[in-house]
Tab-separated table of C-alpha atoms and ligand atoms in Angstrom:
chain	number	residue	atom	x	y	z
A	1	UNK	CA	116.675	78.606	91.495
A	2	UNK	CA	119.884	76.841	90.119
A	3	UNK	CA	121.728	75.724	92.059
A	4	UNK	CA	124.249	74.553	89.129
A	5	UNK	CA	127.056	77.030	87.757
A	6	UNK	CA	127.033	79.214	85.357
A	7	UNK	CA	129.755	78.660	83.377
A	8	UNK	CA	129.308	81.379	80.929
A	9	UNK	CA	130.121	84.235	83.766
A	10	UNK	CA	133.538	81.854	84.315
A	11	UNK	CA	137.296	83.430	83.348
A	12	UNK	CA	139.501	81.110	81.371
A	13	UNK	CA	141.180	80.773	84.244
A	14	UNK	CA	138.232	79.739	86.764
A	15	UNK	CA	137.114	77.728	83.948
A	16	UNK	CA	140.612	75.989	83.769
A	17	UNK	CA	140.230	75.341	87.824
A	18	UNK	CA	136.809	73.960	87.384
A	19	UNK	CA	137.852	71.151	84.947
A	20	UNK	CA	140.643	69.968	87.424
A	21	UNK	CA	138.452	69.840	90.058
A	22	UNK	CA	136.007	67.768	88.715
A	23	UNK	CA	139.539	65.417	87.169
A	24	UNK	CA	139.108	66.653	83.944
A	25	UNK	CA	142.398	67.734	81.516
A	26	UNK	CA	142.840	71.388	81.227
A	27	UNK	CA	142.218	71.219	77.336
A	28	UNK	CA	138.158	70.830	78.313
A	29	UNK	CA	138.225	74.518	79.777
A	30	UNK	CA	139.521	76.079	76.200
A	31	UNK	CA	136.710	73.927	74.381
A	32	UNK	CA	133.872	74.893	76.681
A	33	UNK	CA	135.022	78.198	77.172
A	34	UNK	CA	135.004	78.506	73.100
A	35	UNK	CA	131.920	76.072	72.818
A	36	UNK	CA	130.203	79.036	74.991
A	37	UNK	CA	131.820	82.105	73.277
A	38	UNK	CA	132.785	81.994	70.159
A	39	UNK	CA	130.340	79.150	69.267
A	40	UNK	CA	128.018	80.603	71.402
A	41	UNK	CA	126.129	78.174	72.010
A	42	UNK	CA	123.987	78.207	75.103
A	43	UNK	CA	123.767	73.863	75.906
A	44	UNK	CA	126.472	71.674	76.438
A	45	UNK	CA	124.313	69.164	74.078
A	46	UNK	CA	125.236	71.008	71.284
A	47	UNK	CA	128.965	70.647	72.118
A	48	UNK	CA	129.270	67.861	69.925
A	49	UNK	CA	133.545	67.823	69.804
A	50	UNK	CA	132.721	67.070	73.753
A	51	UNK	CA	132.785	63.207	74.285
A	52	UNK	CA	128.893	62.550	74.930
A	53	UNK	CA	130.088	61.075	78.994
A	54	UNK	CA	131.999	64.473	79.901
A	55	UNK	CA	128.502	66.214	78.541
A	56	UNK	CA	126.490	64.379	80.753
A	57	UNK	CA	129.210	65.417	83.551
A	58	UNK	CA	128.940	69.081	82.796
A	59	UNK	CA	125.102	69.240	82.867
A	60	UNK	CA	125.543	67.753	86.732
A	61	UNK	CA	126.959	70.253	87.869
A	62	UNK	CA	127.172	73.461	85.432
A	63	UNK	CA	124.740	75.128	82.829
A	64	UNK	CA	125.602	77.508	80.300
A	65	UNK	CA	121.970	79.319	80.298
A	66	UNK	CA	120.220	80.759	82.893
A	67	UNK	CA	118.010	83.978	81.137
A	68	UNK	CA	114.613	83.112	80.166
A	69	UNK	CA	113.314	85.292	76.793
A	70	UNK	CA	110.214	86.032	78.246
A	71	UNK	CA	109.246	88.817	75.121
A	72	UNK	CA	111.067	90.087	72.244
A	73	UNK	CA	109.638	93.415	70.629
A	74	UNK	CA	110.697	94.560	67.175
A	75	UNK	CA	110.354	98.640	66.496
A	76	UNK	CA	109.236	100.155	63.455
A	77	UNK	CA	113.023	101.445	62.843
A	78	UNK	CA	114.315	97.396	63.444
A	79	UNK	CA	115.569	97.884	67.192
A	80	UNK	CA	114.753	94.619	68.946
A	81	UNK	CA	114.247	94.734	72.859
A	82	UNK	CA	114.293	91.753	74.294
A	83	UNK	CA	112.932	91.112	77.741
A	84	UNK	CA	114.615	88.215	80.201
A	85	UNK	CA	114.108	87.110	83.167
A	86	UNK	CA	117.251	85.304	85.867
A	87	UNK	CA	116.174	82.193	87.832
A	88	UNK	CA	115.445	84.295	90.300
A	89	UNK	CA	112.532	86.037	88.029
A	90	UNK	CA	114.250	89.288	87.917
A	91	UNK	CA	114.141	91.682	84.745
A	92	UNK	CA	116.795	91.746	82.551
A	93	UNK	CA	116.512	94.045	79.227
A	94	UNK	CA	118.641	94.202	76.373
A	95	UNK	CA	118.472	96.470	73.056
A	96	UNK	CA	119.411	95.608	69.585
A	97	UNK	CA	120.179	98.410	67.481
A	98	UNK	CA	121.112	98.266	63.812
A	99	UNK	CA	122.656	100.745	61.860
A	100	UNK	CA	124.243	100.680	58.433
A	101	UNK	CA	127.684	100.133	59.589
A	102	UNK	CA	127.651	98.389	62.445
A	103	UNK	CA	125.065	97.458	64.799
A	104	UNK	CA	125.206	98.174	68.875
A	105	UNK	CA	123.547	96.136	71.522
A	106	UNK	CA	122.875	97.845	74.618
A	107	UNK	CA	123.039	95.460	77.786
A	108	UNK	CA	122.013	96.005	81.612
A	109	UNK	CA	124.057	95.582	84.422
A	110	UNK	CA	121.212	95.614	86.970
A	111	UNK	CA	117.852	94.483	87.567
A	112	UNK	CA	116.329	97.948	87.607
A	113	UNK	CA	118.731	100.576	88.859
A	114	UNK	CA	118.886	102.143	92.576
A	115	UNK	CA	119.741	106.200	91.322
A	116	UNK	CA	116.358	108.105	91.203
A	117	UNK	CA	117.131	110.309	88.303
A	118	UNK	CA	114.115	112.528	87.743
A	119	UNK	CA	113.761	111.444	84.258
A	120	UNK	CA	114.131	108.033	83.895
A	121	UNK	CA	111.336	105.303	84.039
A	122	UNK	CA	114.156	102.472	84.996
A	123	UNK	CA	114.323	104.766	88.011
A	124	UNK	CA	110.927	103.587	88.718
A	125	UNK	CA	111.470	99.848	89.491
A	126	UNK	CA	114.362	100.756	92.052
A	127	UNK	CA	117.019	98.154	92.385
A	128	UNK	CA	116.143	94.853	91.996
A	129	UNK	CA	119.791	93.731	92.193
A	130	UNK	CA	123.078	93.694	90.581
A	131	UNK	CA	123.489	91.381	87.324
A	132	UNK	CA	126.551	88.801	87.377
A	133	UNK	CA	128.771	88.506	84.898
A	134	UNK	CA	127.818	85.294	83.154
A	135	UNK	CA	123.797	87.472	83.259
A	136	UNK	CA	125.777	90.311	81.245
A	137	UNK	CA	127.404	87.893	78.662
A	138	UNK	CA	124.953	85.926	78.273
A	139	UNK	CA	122.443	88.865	77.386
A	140	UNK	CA	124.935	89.648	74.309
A	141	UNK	CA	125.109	85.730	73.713
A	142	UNK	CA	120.953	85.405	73.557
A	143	UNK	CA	120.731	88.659	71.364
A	144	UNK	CA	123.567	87.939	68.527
A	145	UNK	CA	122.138	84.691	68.189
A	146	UNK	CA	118.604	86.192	68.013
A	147	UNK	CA	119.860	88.534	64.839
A	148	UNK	CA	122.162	86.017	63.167
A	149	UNK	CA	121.729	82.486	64.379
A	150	UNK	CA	123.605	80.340	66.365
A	151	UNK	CA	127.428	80.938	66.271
A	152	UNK	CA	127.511	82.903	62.885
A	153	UNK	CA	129.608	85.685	62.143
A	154	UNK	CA	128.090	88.780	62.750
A	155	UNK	CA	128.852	90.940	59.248
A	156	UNK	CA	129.713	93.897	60.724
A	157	UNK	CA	130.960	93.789	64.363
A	158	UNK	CA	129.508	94.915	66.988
A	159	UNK	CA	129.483	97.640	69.629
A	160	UNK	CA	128.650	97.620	72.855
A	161	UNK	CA	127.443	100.026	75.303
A	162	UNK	CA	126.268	99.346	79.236
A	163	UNK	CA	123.660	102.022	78.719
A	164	UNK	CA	121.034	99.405	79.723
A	165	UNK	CA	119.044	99.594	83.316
A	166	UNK	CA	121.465	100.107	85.687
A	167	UNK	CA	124.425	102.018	87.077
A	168	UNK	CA	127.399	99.656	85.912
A	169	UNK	CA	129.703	101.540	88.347
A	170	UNK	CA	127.807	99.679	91.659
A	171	UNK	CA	127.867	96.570	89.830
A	172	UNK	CA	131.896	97.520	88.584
A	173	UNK	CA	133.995	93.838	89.284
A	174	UNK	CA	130.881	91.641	87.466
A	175	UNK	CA	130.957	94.292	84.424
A	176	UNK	CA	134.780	94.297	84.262
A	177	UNK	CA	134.915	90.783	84.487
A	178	UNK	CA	131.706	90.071	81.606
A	179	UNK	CA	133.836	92.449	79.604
A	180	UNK	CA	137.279	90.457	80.067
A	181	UNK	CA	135.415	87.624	79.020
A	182	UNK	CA	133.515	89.315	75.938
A	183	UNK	CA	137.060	90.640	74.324
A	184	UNK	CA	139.007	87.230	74.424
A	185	UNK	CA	139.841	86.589	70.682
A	186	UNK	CA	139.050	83.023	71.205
A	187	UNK	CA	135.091	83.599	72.368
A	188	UNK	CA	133.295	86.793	71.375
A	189	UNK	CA	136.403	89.075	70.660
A	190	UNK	CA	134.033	92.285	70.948
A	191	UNK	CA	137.993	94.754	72.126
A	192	UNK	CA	137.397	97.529	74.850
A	193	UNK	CA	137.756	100.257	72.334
A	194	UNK	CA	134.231	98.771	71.077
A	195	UNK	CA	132.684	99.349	74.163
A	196	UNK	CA	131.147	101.858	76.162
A	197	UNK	CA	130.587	102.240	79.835
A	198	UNK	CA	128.159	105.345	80.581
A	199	UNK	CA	127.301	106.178	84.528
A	200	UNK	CA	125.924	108.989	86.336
A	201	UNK	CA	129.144	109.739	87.635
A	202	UNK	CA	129.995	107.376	90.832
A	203	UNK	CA	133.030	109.721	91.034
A	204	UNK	CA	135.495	107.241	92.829
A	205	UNK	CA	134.870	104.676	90.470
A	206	UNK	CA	135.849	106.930	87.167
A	207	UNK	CA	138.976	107.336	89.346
A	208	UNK	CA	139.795	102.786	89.894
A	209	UNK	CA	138.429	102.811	85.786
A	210	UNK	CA	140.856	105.838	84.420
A	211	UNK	CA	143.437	103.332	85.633
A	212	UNK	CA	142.937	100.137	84.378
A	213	UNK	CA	145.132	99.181	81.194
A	214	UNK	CA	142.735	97.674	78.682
A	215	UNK	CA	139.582	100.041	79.759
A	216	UNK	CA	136.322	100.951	77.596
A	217	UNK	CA	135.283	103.847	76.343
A	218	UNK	CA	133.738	106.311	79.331
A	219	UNK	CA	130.946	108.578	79.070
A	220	UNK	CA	129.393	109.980	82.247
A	221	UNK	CA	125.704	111.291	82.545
A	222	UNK	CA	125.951	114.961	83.384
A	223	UNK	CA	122.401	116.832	82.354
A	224	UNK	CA	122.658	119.814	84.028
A	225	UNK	CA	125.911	122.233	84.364
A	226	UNK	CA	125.276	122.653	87.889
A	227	UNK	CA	124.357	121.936	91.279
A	228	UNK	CA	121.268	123.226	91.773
A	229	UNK	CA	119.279	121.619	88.751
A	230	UNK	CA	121.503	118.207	88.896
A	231	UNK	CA	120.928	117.791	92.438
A	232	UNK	CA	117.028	118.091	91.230
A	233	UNK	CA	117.433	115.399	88.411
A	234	UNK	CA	120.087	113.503	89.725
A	235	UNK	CA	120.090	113.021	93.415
A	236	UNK	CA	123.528	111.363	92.899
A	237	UNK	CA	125.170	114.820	92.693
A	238	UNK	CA	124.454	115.616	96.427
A	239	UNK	CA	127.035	112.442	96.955
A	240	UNK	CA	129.009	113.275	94.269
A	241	UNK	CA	128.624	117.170	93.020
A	242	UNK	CA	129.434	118.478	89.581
A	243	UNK	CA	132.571	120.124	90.767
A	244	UNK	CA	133.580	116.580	91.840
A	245	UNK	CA	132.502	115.263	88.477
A	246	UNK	CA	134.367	116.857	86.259
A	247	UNK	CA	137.383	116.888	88.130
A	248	UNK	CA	137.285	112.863	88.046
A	249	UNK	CA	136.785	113.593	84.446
A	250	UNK	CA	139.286	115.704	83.849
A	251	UNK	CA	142.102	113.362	85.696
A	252	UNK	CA	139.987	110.555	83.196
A	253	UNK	CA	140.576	112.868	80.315
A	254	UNK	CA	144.310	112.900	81.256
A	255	UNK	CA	144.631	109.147	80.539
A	256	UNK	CA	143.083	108.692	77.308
A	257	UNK	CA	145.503	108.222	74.195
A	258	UNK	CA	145.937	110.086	71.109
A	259	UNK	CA	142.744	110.578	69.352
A	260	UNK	CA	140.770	109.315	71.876
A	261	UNK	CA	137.801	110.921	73.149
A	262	UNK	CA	135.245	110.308	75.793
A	263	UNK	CA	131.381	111.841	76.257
A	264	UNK	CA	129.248	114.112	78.368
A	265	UNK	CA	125.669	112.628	78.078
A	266	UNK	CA	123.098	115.684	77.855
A	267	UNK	CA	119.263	114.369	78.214
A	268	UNK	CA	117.402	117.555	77.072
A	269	UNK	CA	114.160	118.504	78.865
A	270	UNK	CA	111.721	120.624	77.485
A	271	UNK	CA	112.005	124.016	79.022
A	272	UNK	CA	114.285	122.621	82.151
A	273	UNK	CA	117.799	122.406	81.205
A	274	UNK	CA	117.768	123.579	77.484
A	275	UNK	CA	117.993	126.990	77.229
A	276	UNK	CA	121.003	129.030	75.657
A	277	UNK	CA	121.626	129.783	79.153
A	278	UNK	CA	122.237	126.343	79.671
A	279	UNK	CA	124.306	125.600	76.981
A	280	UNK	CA	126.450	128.819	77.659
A	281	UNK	CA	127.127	127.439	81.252
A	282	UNK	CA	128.011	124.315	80.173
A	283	UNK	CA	130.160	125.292	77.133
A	284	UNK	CA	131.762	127.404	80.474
A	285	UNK	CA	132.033	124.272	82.702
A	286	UNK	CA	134.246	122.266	79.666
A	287	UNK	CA	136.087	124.963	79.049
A	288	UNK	CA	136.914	126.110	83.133
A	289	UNK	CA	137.777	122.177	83.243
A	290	UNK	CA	139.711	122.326	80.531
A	291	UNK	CA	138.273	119.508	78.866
A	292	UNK	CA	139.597	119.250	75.287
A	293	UNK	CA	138.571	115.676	74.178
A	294	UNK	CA	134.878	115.452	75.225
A	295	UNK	CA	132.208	115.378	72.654
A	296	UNK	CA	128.839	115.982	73.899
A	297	UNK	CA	126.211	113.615	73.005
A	298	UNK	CA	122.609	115.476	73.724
A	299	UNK	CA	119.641	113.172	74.063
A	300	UNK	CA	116.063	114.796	73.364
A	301	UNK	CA	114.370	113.157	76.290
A	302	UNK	CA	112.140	109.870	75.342
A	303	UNK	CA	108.900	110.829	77.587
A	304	UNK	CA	106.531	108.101	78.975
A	305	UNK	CA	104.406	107.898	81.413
A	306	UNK	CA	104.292	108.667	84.449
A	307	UNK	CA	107.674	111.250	83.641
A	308	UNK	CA	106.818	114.724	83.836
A	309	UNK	CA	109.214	115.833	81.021
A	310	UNK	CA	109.026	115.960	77.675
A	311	UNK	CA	111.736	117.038	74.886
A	312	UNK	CA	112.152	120.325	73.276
A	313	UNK	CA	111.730	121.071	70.308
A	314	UNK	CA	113.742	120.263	67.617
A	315	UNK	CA	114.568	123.728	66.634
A	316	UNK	CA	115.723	124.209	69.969
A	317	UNK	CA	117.455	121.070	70.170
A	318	UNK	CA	119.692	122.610	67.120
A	319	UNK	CA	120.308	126.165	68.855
A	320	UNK	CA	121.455	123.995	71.910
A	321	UNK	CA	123.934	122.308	69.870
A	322	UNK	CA	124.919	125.633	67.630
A	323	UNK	CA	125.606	127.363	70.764
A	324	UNK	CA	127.931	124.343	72.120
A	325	UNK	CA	130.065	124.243	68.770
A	326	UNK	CA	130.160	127.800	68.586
A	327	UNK	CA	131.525	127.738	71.768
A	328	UNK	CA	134.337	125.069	70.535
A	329	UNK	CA	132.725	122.493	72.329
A	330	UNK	CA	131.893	119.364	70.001
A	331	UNK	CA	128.158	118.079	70.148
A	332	UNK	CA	126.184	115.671	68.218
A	333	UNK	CA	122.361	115.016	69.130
A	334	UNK	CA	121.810	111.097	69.543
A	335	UNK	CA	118.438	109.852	67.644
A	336	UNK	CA	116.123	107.648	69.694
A	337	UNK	CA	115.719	104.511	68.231
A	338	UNK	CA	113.200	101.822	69.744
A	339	UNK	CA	111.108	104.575	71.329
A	340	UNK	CA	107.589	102.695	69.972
A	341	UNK	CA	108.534	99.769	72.187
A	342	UNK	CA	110.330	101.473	74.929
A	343	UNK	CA	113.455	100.041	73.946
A	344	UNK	CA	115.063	103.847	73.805
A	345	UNK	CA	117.514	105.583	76.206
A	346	UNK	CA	115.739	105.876	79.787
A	347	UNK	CA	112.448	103.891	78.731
A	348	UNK	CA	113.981	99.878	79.762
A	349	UNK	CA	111.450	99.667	82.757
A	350	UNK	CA	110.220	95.532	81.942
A	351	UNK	CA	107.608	96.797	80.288
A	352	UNK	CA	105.591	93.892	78.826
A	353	UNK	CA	102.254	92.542	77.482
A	354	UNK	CA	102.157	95.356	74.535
A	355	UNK	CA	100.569	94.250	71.418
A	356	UNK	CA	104.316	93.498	69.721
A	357	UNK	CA	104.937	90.653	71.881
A	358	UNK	CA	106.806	87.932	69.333
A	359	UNK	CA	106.574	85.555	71.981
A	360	UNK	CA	109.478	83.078	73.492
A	361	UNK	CA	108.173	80.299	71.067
A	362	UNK	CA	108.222	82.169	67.887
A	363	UNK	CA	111.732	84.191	68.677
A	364	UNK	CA	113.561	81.524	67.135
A	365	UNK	CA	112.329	81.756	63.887
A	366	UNK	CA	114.489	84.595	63.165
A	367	UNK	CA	111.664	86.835	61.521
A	368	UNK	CA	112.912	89.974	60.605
A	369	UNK	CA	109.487	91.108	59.916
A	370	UNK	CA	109.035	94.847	61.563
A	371	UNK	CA	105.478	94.640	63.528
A	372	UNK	CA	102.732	97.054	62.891
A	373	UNK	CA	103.244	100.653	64.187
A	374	UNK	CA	100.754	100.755	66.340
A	375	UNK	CA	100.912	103.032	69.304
A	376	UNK	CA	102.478	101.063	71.939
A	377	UNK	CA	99.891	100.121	74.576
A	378	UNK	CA	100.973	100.082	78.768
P	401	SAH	N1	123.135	104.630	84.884
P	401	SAH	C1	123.973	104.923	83.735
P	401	SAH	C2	123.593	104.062	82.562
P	401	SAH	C3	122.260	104.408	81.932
P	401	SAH	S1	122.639	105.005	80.360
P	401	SAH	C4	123.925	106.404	83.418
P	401	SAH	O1	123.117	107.097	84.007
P	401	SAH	O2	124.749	106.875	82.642
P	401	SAH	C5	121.260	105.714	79.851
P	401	SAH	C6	121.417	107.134	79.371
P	401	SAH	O3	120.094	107.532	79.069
P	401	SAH	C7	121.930	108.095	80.438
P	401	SAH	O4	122.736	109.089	79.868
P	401	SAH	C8	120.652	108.710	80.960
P	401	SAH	O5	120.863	109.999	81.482
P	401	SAH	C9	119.803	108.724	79.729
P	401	SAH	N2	118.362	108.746	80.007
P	401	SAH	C10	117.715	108.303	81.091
P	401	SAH	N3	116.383	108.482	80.955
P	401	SAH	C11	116.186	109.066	79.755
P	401	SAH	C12	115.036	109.475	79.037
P	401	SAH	N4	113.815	109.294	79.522
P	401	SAH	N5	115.216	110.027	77.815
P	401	SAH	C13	116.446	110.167	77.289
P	401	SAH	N6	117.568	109.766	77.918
P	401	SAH	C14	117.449	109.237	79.138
């Protein structure tokens, strides 16, 4: 493993200590830290304004890449999953997703992911361990570059969400510090209100979050409008129970701005926690909370082996949803994209060797060919 650091997890600031220390002028921090950022490029080589001596230097004692792209899979609907691996030959999965306005990229901020919900194959690989900062930026680094070459603009923005593998709350100072990094106008400039933070609801950290000044948007992972069936699919609620839950998110609701909003994720199960009943009760639970700037966003569970579930239909998808708004509640349902190569919410479990594989050496060439539709293989 590398022993060399990473200077793409560094602050301006660390980045400003690290040039004096090795005698260099403080000027050198603002070039590398825009070489790495807003250049994004991933070698100092390529830092050509660098005098050719202070690049030599650097690569003594720093790197700016440490991920491996060990696969890149391309879906049928243009979501790109892109499997890395750390030093330390850990998993590290990041989603592309296009849409016609403005394309998302949805990063990890572990290696696997320690909560055992019921219905999610991350859940499977347990946690591997917690991603550092310079792993979370450079994830976004690797995949812009992937979808428009080195340092280009990207045409439309992009959004981010930490809806990757992982609970970003146990992993909360490395993503707050990646995202510092991400929004500085002179590197990536992606701005918290382009960015999403989703977690199953590790209640004391919505609580440290609600409070900082320039914060993401929140959603929180609810699934079931009470204890008995979240305690079943989310063993986090018997830490942290849904009467605990929403009262962090109601003290959370009382700190967002005018016309902001901030989400309940729903994953709908097939006959488990999508019945009218269900929606009734948790139409009841917004209003007893008196939540009045959540929007619901239900997910139609993305089944693969070995998960037990499977989603409902889509006609009961829609009465879910009718019931919520007539209820007053807002709810939109979120369509899967990536699901073919198990790049889609609750399927990022390093799954690899499927017959999509553009391999490492052929990633570069910027193909925006879709693969055949084949039936993904295990
Ligand atoms: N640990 C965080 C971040 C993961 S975000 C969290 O739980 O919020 C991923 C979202 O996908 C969560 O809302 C999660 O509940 C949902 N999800 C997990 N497995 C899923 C599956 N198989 N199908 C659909 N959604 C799933």
């Amino acid at each position: 493993m590398s022993e060399k650091l990473h200077l793409t997890g560094f602050s301006k600031t660390e980045l400003a200590e690290f040039a004096e220390k090795i005698g260099e002028p403080k000027y050198r921090a603002k070039q590398i830290f825009k070489g790495l950022h807003e250049r994004r490029l991933l070698s100092f080589d390529e830092m050509t304004d660098l005098p050719k001596a202070f690049r030599e230097k650097l690569n003594e004692t720093a790197v700016a890449s440490i991920l491996k792209v060990e696969s890149r899979y391309v879906s049928e609907d243009g979501t790109r999953r892109f499997l890395m691996k750390t030093p330390d030959n850990f998993p590290v999965e990041t989603v592309f997703i296009p849409t016609e306005n403005r394309d998302t990229i949805c990063f990890s901020s572990q290696s696997g992911c320690p909560l055992k919900c019921d219905f999610c194959l991350t859940a499977k690989l347990g946690l591997l361990r917690n991603l550092t900062a310079g792993e979370i930026v450079e994830q976004i680094i690797i995949v812009l570059n992937d979808v428009y070459g080195t340092g280009a603009e990207t045409p439309h923005g992009t959004n981010l969400v930490a809806m990757g593998a992982g609970e970003p709350f146990l992993n909360f100072d490395n993503l707050i510090k990646s995202l510092e990094i991400m929004s500085d106008e002179e590197g990536l400039f992606i701005v918290p209100n382009r960015v999403t933070v989703s977690t199953a609801g590790i209640v004391p950290k919505i609580y440290e979050f609600a409070k900082l000044e320039k914060r993401p948007n929140l959603a929180i992972s609810l699934s079931a409008p009470n204890d008995e069936l979240r305690d079943k699919l989310m063993p986090i609620n018997k830490r942290w129970n849904v009467e605990e839950l929403l009262a962090a998110a109601k003290e959370f609701e009382k700190t967002l701005r005018r016309g902001e909003r901030f989400t309940f994720e729903y994953v709908l199960l097939g006959g488990v926690n999508d019945s009218e009943a269900h929606a009734r009760a948790l139409a009841n639970l917004v209003h007893k909370y008196e939540l009045q700037k959540v929007k619901i966003n239900l997910i139609p569970h993305n089944s693969a082996d070995p998960l037990e579930y499977h989603p409902p239909s889509f006609r009961q998808v829609e009465r879910f949803k009718n019931l919520l708004e007539s209820k007053g509640v807002s709810a939109y349902v979120r369509r899967a994209r990536g699901r073919d190569i198990y790049a889609a919410c609750g399927q990022l479990a390093a799954k690899d060797g499927m017959n999509k594989t553009v391999g490492s050496s052929s990633w570069q060439e910027k193909t925006d060919c879709l693969l055949p539709t084949a039936a993904a293989a295990d």
